[in-house]
């Protein structure tokens, strides 16, 4: 048989692609979407074949191969080159001490790049997989390589593989062929203090984690909308900004960094350049995100985690923890898949507890990593520091509700099966948003669940959030009601809005009195934007302000019985008056009351969302041009 060069190998792959239906070809394009997106879109099947077998794309695809597929690919490539070398021997190897040019010429010689089709039986024999179950596993792996476009079937049934494969895999010792994934040794989990974990407790853990995650993410994005975060000139958020956002979200700093990177990957926030530097702020998609049910909010965030080129909570030794830096860890998605796939085999009650991140000893993960190696041999222990990266990945999975009691939750299994089909499991975990609140006589409002966006905005404008959990509690105070009045509400609009949001259809009398009393005193004085003046029809109140000890820094002086002049600008004067317990209102130069609204910030997503049908349309065009 004559040598089959690279050109003939691509012809074989092109013919193989041409035999697929548009739907099958679209699945291939979707599966390899990320590495193919780094190259120009193909206009012919021949170009797609060249892209699939290019060194750059192969370099990314082999990371996501499990042990059987990698063994079949590597063994076929080795046998292919051996057959090509026997058919057309290349130049002799350079003598020891040869110059660099001679070494490279030999390295890139025909013998190193040529390939021959290999009969499947030769591959199975070389793997020691001539009998079941190893034979069955090897055949399944070969068909998976055909489906992925990493191998093609010649006319006589022989296997053709990319000629650059040996260069990619030569440095890796894959060991003997193992047909089935090993399982980690059973462990005893002391997490429930002697109680055996159950399916119900596993579901409860996932529900608790996802509920807390949804609330934390909501507060984090709301904080960014009110005050965008500035990035360092060298990239990434400063520690000060991370601490501010973590406090606003009520989360730890590692969790805050994780959520920021996931929100960026899900296009909920974007980085935009301003005259003062680069800032991070929500995109227009954030407003649409707020209107969705809780499950639909988390779905794109979890999908982003599965494909993220980074382990956000892991900071290599000597580096400063930060967020919103483009990740370069192309092995991270494969590491996640390997760990989740291994944990999916762990029975409930036999999983090991997570080691603390503060502990330098990650040896308890050795057994788990050894089993995970089978699922992604090039992405787990082959990439140091494997134990640290795995520990942080597992803690991230627990925070996201994917892992509990040393095994996968139903949500974790759904993510492992298809990261883009999470609506159903999330709908089971997160109940619908609550539209109404229970108002109490102690001036609190209780929302038994996650409040809808309109209810949350109303309560945030009129009350202070007091507690989180399965129910959210808000407390009304004179200051919180004044805050609502400052934004343009009146007593009547507040009472009408709260009554409509009441689960009982009415409000307790103490809350009614609080709102009306606060509104009665609100605006009795006016702050003028004239650098600035304070006016009030109450002359006694004006005299009281002029003599108030806490307001001396304003330099108040009376210019009329009802007018005071302040030496500070309007914003500072308003702040000082409110701090002293008064309730001023801001007035414009026309005499109208100015409505104070908290600032909100938005930017555009960096690129428009990809059309879900784009890959099917591309597949149809490629097949039509071939025909």
XYZ file of C-alpha atoms in Angstrom:
627
model
C 0.000 0.000 0.000
C 1.411 3.397 -0.925
C 1.983 6.114 1.627
C -1.055 8.178 2.399
C 0.165 11.775 2.754
C -1.471 14.578 4.599
C -3.411 15.673 1.514
C -4.898 12.221 0.971
C -5.715 11.957 4.675
C -7.690 15.199 4.512
C -9.511 13.843 1.436
C -10.561 10.823 3.474
C -11.808 13.017 6.333
C -13.625 15.317 3.893
C -15.470 12.380 2.359
C -16.348 11.184 5.851
C -17.788 14.601 6.762
C -19.743 14.727 3.503
C -21.632 11.558 4.453
C -23.126 13.221 7.540
C -26.543 14.833 7.759
C -26.735 18.603 8.441
C -27.804 17.843 12.016
C -24.867 15.496 12.599
C -22.404 17.991 11.166
C -23.921 20.759 13.316
C -23.370 18.602 16.408
C -19.697 18.286 15.436
C -19.385 22.039 14.941
C -21.024 22.669 18.303
C -18.874 20.132 20.136
C -15.679 21.724 18.819
C -17.061 25.258 18.788
C -14.495 26.847 21.101
C -11.259 25.787 19.297
C -12.813 26.220 15.841
C -13.950 29.750 16.767
C -10.283 30.774 16.940
C -9.948 30.169 13.175
C -11.758 31.699 10.176
C -15.148 30.134 9.520
C -14.826 27.377 6.880
C -16.474 27.870 3.492
C -15.949 24.279 2.288
C -15.822 20.881 3.948
C -12.174 20.606 2.920
C -11.400 23.705 4.992
C -13.273 22.249 7.977
C -11.255 19.035 7.659
C -8.028 21.045 7.574
C -9.100 22.994 10.646
C -9.968 19.834 12.611
C -6.579 18.287 11.869
C -4.545 21.452 12.329
C -1.980 21.341 15.126
C -3.647 24.206 17.051
C -7.117 22.630 17.099
C -5.771 19.136 17.820
C -3.756 20.569 20.677
C -7.024 21.621 22.319
C -9.162 18.628 21.361
C -6.890 15.884 22.709
C -7.150 17.427 26.186
C -10.815 16.400 26.250
C -10.252 12.750 25.308
C -10.708 10.007 27.869
C -8.247 7.141 28.297
C -9.676 4.711 25.692
C -10.022 7.334 22.961
C -6.558 8.721 23.656
C -5.022 5.239 23.638
C -6.711 4.299 20.352
C -5.670 7.607 18.753
C -2.060 7.426 19.971
C -1.636 3.750 19.071
C -3.126 4.227 15.604
C -0.851 7.224 14.974
C 2.229 5.251 16.046
C 1.361 2.249 13.859
C 0.535 4.591 10.963
C 3.952 6.211 11.047
C 5.709 2.860 11.421
C 3.932 1.588 8.312
C 4.804 4.789 6.426
C 8.449 4.533 7.443
C 8.679 0.931 6.157
C 7.037 1.898 2.879
C 9.202 4.977 2.245
C 12.164 5.245 4.634
C 13.185 8.770 5.477
C 16.686 10.195 5.906
C 18.936 8.670 8.539
C 18.996 10.279 11.941
C 21.687 12.976 12.368
C 24.878 11.937 14.101
C 25.317 12.927 17.772
C 26.312 16.570 18.080
C 24.677 17.628 14.813
C 23.721 21.277 14.448
C 20.235 22.608 15.141
C 19.268 22.852 11.476
C 20.055 19.175 10.879
C 18.077 18.100 13.923
C 15.036 20.129 12.892
C 15.248 18.915 9.285
C 15.102 15.354 10.526
C 12.335 16.152 12.996
C 10.185 17.602 10.205
C 11.159 15.063 7.592
C 8.655 13.038 5.602
C 9.121 9.984 7.796
C 7.905 11.943 10.808
C 4.869 13.434 9.092
C 3.816 10.709 6.645
C 1.030 8.342 7.588
C -0.598 5.156 6.369
C -4.081 3.768 6.989
C -4.070 1.169 9.757
C -6.451 -1.814 9.908
C -8.493 -1.748 13.122
C -7.372 -5.278 14.046
C -3.752 -4.111 14.242
C -4.772 -1.365 16.654
C -6.741 -3.739 18.872
C -3.841 -6.189 18.928
C -1.323 -3.488 19.833
C -3.591 -2.397 22.689
C -4.075 -5.937 23.935
C -7.794 -5.490 23.337
C -8.626 -8.506 21.181
C -11.228 -9.929 23.562
C -14.195 -8.490 25.441
C -14.617 -6.301 27.413
C -11.454 -4.497 26.253
C -12.368 -5.073 22.584
C -15.804 -3.527 23.112
C -14.287 -0.477 24.853
C -11.703 0.002 22.075
C -14.364 -0.239 19.357
C -16.547 2.307 21.164
C -13.550 4.619 21.498
C -12.796 4.321 17.778
C -16.375 5.162 16.811
C -16.237 8.172 19.162
C -13.080 9.368 17.371
C -14.921 9.037 14.050
C -17.812 11.093 15.448
C -15.407 13.774 16.708
C -13.609 14.023 13.364
C -10.323 12.965 14.985
C -10.160 9.861 12.805
C -11.655 8.844 9.477
C -12.480 5.511 7.865
C -10.785 4.758 4.530
C -12.635 2.982 1.737
C -11.284 -0.430 2.810
C -12.217 0.166 6.477
C -8.721 1.153 7.623
C -8.239 4.003 10.101
C -6.746 7.370 9.106
C -5.627 9.785 11.850
C -4.038 13.270 11.810
C -0.302 12.997 10.965
C 0.647 15.508 13.695
C -0.810 13.330 16.469
C 2.515 11.714 17.526
C 4.075 15.130 18.017
C 1.278 15.992 20.422
C 1.325 12.785 22.413
C 4.955 11.631 22.275
C 5.794 13.121 25.674
C 2.904 11.407 27.497
C 3.125 7.920 28.971
C -0.425 6.607 28.726
C 0.330 3.231 30.315
C -1.592 0.023 29.518
C -5.053 0.079 28.005
C -7.793 0.241 30.684
C -11.270 -0.478 29.392
C -13.347 0.964 32.225
C -12.968 3.917 34.565
C -11.631 3.037 38.016
C -13.652 4.077 41.035
C -12.262 5.906 44.062
C -12.002 3.806 47.199
C -15.127 4.152 49.415
C -14.782 6.637 52.263
C -16.763 7.320 55.406
C -18.121 10.853 55.419
C -18.532 12.296 58.960
C -20.388 15.324 57.629
C -23.758 14.329 59.118
C -22.378 13.378 62.554
C -23.214 9.689 62.365
C -26.332 10.036 60.221
C -26.328 8.355 56.823
C -26.792 10.798 53.929
C -29.983 10.308 51.940
C -31.274 11.437 48.582
C -33.400 13.995 50.422
C -30.399 15.434 52.283
C -28.461 15.585 48.995
C -31.304 17.529 47.410
C -31.541 19.823 50.444
C -27.819 20.611 50.224
C -28.171 21.520 46.544
C -31.264 23.629 47.216
C -29.557 25.516 50.050
C -26.445 26.159 47.966
C -28.279 27.346 44.854
C -30.673 29.539 46.848
C -27.757 31.262 48.579
C -25.893 31.492 45.272
C -28.808 33.203 43.506
C -29.194 35.763 46.310
C -25.455 36.450 46.493
C -25.135 36.923 42.744
C -28.121 39.261 42.729
C -26.592 41.471 45.444
C -23.201 41.445 43.729
C -24.591 42.608 40.392
C -26.782 45.221 42.097
C -23.678 46.617 43.796
C -21.854 46.815 40.458
C -24.857 48.536 38.893
C -24.803 51.206 41.616
C -21.009 51.639 41.622
C -18.902 50.178 38.796
C -15.611 48.567 39.844
C -12.338 49.984 38.567
C -9.632 47.636 37.284
C -5.906 47.966 37.813
C -3.746 49.190 34.958
C -2.125 45.760 34.882
C -5.552 44.099 34.718
C -7.877 42.598 37.283
C -9.659 44.090 40.263
C -7.787 45.545 43.189
C -8.043 43.844 46.572
C -9.901 46.906 47.836
C -12.582 46.565 45.157
C -12.943 42.831 45.812
C -13.415 43.507 49.537
C -16.040 46.156 48.781
C -17.987 43.871 46.475
C -17.666 40.917 48.854
C -19.137 43.010 51.663
C -21.994 44.201 49.447
C -22.735 40.628 48.317
C -22.412 39.149 51.804
C -19.912 36.587 50.503
C -16.326 35.506 51.031
C -13.676 36.975 48.771
C -12.988 33.681 46.915
C -16.704 33.242 46.183
C -16.910 36.867 45.046
C -14.018 36.353 42.630
C -15.695 33.227 41.292
C -19.039 34.933 40.710
C -17.416 37.943 39.051
C -15.599 35.733 36.552
C -18.743 33.703 35.876
C -20.862 36.840 35.392
C -18.257 38.130 32.933
C -18.241 34.825 31.026
C -22.066 34.828 30.949
C -22.105 38.406 29.527
C -23.951 39.764 32.564
C -21.099 42.218 33.112
C -18.498 43.593 30.741
C -15.299 45.601 30.873
C -15.525 49.040 29.333
C -12.940 51.766 28.854
C -13.618 55.184 30.413
C -11.478 58.341 30.645
C -10.372 57.236 34.117
C -9.518 53.660 33.092
C -11.253 50.313 32.601
C -14.321 49.566 34.714
C -16.589 46.560 35.174
C -20.340 47.112 35.127
C -23.506 45.209 34.155
C -24.566 44.881 30.538
C -28.028 45.377 29.120
C -28.529 41.597 29.477
C -28.560 42.118 33.255
C -31.946 43.884 33.085
C -33.426 40.944 31.165
C -31.743 38.560 33.636
C -33.563 40.257 36.537
C -36.953 39.438 35.015
C -36.259 35.699 34.741
C -37.206 33.030 37.287
C -34.395 32.013 39.693
C -33.552 28.824 37.807
C -33.159 30.610 34.492
C -30.886 33.127 36.183
C -28.424 30.488 37.360
C -28.434 28.339 34.193
C -26.055 30.531 32.110
C -23.774 31.045 35.107
C -23.347 27.309 35.707
C -22.830 26.697 31.993
C -20.098 29.363 32.022
C -18.358 27.570 34.904
C -18.164 24.306 32.974
C -16.294 25.988 30.090
C -14.235 28.616 31.968
C -10.503 28.637 31.175
C -9.557 29.262 34.777
C -9.986 28.064 38.359
C -11.004 31.479 39.757
C -10.576 30.652 43.440
C -7.072 29.225 42.935
C -4.221 31.711 43.120
C -0.778 30.304 42.222
C 1.963 30.864 44.766
C 3.387 34.371 44.661
C 0.446 35.938 42.808
C -2.164 38.371 44.158
C -5.789 37.158 44.219
C -7.846 39.083 41.682
C -10.803 38.705 39.323
C -11.934 39.668 35.828
C -8.674 38.581 34.209
C -8.897 36.534 31.026
C -8.091 32.944 31.927
C -5.373 30.998 30.117
C -5.801 27.603 31.804
C -7.093 25.590 28.844
C -6.965 22.405 30.957
C -9.501 23.720 33.513
C -12.696 22.596 31.669
C -11.292 19.092 31.198
C -10.234 18.958 34.862
C -13.778 19.870 35.939
C -15.280 17.207 33.713
C -12.875 14.543 34.988
C -13.612 15.337 38.633
C -17.394 15.450 38.137
C -17.358 12.245 36.082
C -15.402 10.475 38.824
C -17.663 11.755 41.604
C -20.686 10.566 39.629
C -19.483 6.999 40.313
C -19.301 7.534 44.085
C -22.336 6.067 45.879
C -24.143 8.275 48.368
C -22.507 7.864 51.774
C -19.161 6.634 50.379
C -17.663 9.991 49.416
C -14.781 11.677 51.193
C -15.300 15.123 52.762
C -13.686 18.100 51.057
C -10.291 19.054 52.492
C -10.147 22.638 53.820
C -8.594 25.068 51.363
C -6.423 26.426 54.161
C -4.814 23.016 54.664
C -1.514 22.487 52.810
C -2.144 18.723 52.826
C -4.170 17.634 49.804
C -3.126 13.972 49.956
C -6.727 12.835 50.589
C -7.397 13.831 46.977
C -4.768 11.446 45.591
C -7.206 8.538 45.206
C -9.810 10.769 43.550
C -7.252 12.214 41.122
C -5.953 8.767 40.203
C -9.476 7.773 39.197
C -10.124 11.116 37.442
C -7.001 10.610 35.319
C -8.844 7.969 33.278
C -11.484 10.486 32.187
C -8.999 13.171 31.036
C -5.411 11.809 31.113
C -3.837 15.027 29.799
C -5.636 17.452 32.144
C -5.519 16.039 35.675
C -2.270 14.838 37.273
C -0.284 15.817 34.174
C -0.883 19.494 35.039
C 0.703 20.573 38.345
C -0.202 21.579 40.963
C -2.952 19.007 40.440
C -4.004 18.659 44.091
C -4.427 22.396 44.689
C -6.333 22.999 41.480
C -8.571 20.004 42.147
C -9.315 21.106 45.725
C -10.385 24.577 44.592
C -12.438 23.128 41.741
C -14.309 20.848 44.157
C -15.034 23.704 46.569
C -16.367 25.766 43.659
C -18.626 22.848 42.705
C -19.952 22.699 46.282
C -20.672 26.454 46.297
C -22.563 26.049 43.011
C -24.729 23.233 44.378
C -23.128 20.532 42.215
C -21.435 18.552 44.964
C -22.485 17.442 48.452
C -21.462 14.634 50.829
C -18.623 13.604 48.505
C -20.818 12.856 45.481
C -22.734 14.723 42.787
C -26.119 16.266 43.415
C -28.853 15.857 40.775
C -27.855 19.303 39.498
C -24.223 18.168 39.222
C -25.258 15.120 37.192
C -27.339 17.327 34.893
C -24.371 19.648 34.333
C -22.141 16.673 33.573
C -24.655 15.373 31.018
C -25.306 18.710 29.276
C -24.227 22.103 30.678
C -26.748 23.865 28.430
C -29.821 21.937 29.601
C -30.196 22.921 33.256
C -33.607 24.594 33.309
C -35.511 21.534 34.560
C -33.219 20.589 37.485
C -32.881 24.228 38.536
C -36.643 24.672 38.382
C -36.974 21.811 40.872
C -34.403 23.363 43.207
C -35.466 26.997 43.098
C -39.166 27.778 43.544
C -40.801 30.648 41.612
C -40.173 34.204 42.744
C -42.486 35.509 45.449
C -44.680 38.425 44.395
C -46.045 39.418 47.833
C -44.753 40.021 51.362
C -46.142 39.579 54.861
C -46.099 42.915 56.727
C -45.803 42.680 60.520
C -46.827 45.025 63.312
C -43.176 45.243 64.436
C -42.402 47.228 61.236
C -40.900 44.258 59.375
C -41.821 42.622 56.093
C -41.135 38.924 55.502
C -40.836 37.424 52.029
C -41.046 33.598 52.227
C -38.624 32.913 49.385
C -36.800 34.933 46.748
C -38.657 38.224 46.038
C -39.553 39.123 42.473
C -37.704 42.056 40.943
C -40.590 44.534 41.425
C -41.148 43.504 45.054
C -37.429 43.564 45.777
C -37.089 47.061 44.290
C -40.069 48.356 46.300
C -38.816 46.951 49.602
C -35.221 48.045 48.906
C -36.496 51.602 48.360
C -38.531 51.742 51.565
C -36.859 49.382 54.062
C -33.519 47.900 55.107
C -32.728 44.257 54.397
C -32.259 42.612 57.787
C -31.754 38.886 57.188
C -31.295 36.279 54.443
C -32.133 32.598 54.181
C -35.212 30.679 53.145
C -37.112 33.880 53.981
C -35.942 37.476 53.548
C -36.747 40.032 56.239
C -36.898 43.793 55.739
C -37.274 46.455 58.454
C -38.958 49.845 58.048
C -37.384 52.798 59.865
C -37.822 56.581 59.629
C -34.540 56.747 57.723
C -35.575 54.075 55.204
C -38.934 55.770 54.589
C -37.175 59.141 54.149
C -34.945 57.426 51.575
C -38.043 56.459 49.589
C -39.463 59.969 49.872
C -36.157 61.370 48.611
C -36.527 59.341 45.406
C -39.869 60.968 44.542
C -42.411 58.828 46.381
C -45.201 60.358 48.400
C -46.972 58.857 51.395
C -49.913 57.852 49.211
C -47.815 56.158 46.509
C -45.829 54.280 49.127
C -48.925 53.078 50.947
C -50.618 52.084 47.684
C -47.565 50.175 46.466
C -47.027 48.358 49.764
C -50.721 47.515 50.083
C -50.720 45.989 46.606
C -47.670 43.912 47.609
C -49.244 42.724 50.857
C -50.202 39.067 51.068
C -53.204 40.030 53.238
C -54.284 43.021 51.179
C -53.607 45.500 53.990
C -50.870 47.078 56.115
C -50.499 47.046 59.912
C -51.371 50.320 61.608
C -47.825 51.033 62.947
C -46.431 50.969 59.407
C -49.180 53.285 58.173
C -48.412 55.737 61.001
C -44.661 55.577 60.366
C -45.016 56.432 56.680
C -47.494 59.261 57.230
C -45.519 60.789 60.135
C -42.265 60.666 58.193
C -43.920 62.179 55.108
C -45.437 64.951 57.225
C -41.979 66.145 58.342
C -40.293 65.446 55.015
C -39.460 68.542 53.004
C -40.182 71.071 55.765
C -36.797 72.529 54.837
C -35.371 73.007 51.338
C -31.741 72.880 50.180
C -31.091 75.267 47.311
C -28.333 74.709 44.734
C -26.809 78.136 45.308
C -23.701 76.880 47.113
C -26.065 76.626 49.011
C -29.197 77.875 50.862
C -31.607 76.225 53.283
C -35.139 77.539 53.437
C -38.153 76.595 55.541
C -41.513 78.199 56.304
C -40.970 77.160 59.931
C -38.980 80.074 61.443
C -38.466 78.175 64.706
C -36.902 75.299 62.776
C -34.570 77.721 60.942
C -33.388 79.147 64.261
C -32.874 75.633 65.595
C -30.696 74.698 62.627
C -28.596 77.846 62.915
C -27.833 77.040 66.554
C -27.344 73.277 66.141
C -23.936 72.197 67.446
C -23.573 69.251 65.019
C -24.091 71.532 62.003
C -21.265 73.962 62.748
C -19.160 72.533 59.900
C -21.751 73.858 57.428
C -21.143 77.460 58.507
C -24.869 78.219 58.591
C -25.988 81.813 58.804
C -29.440 83.369 58.525
C -30.117 85.676 55.579
C -33.850 85.901 56.323
C -36.204 84.521 58.975
C -36.883 81.549 56.705
C -33.532 81.233 54.860
C -30.075 79.976 55.890
C -26.901 80.014 53.798
C -24.520 77.033 53.975
C -20.826 77.139 53.171
C -20.935 73.574 51.815
C -22.386 72.359 48.500
C -25.910 70.881 48.370
C -24.851 67.206 48.560
C -22.690 67.736 51.652
C -25.377 69.915 53.285
C -28.055 67.270 52.683
C -25.792 64.588 54.151
C -25.036 66.621 57.280
C -28.701 67.496 57.891
C -29.779 63.886 57.518
C -26.993 62.699 59.799
C -28.290 65.146 62.429
C -31.747 63.554 62.243
C -33.547 66.014 59.970
C -35.418 65.207 56.760
C -34.569 67.844 54.120
C -35.593 67.679 50.476
C -33.540 68.912 47.521
C -35.002 71.793 45.509
C -34.040 72.947 42.016
C -33.370 76.558 41.055
C -36.944 76.747 39.719
C -38.397 75.900 43.113
C -39.491 72.386 42.193
C -38.539 69.432 44.363
C -35.676 67.449 42.817
C -36.139 63.678 42.790
C -32.999 61.928 44.000
C -32.479 58.602 42.255
C -29.634 56.193 42.975
C -27.375 55.937 39.921
C -27.496 52.833 37.733
C -24.864 51.932 35.195
C -25.000 49.698 32.132
C -22.750 48.859 29.229
C -23.062 46.737 26.118
C -22.014 43.103 25.988
C -18.700 42.731 24.113
C -20.211 40.620 21.325
C -23.787 39.754 20.385
C -25.066 36.368 21.473
C -24.499 33.587 18.941
C -27.544 32.536 16.942
C -28.513 29.029 18.148
C -29.216 27.990 14.560
C -26.005 29.409 13.113
C -24.087 26.124 13.206
C -26.907 24.176 11.555
C -27.063 26.801 8.806
C -23.272 26.573 8.358
C -23.481 22.776 8.176
C -26.156 22.989 5.479
C -24.066 25.424 3.424
C -20.963 23.244 3.657
C -22.833 20.107 2.567
C -24.606 21.913 -0.288
C -21.337 23.212 -1.720
C -19.832 19.738 -1.500
C -22.759 18.178 -3.333
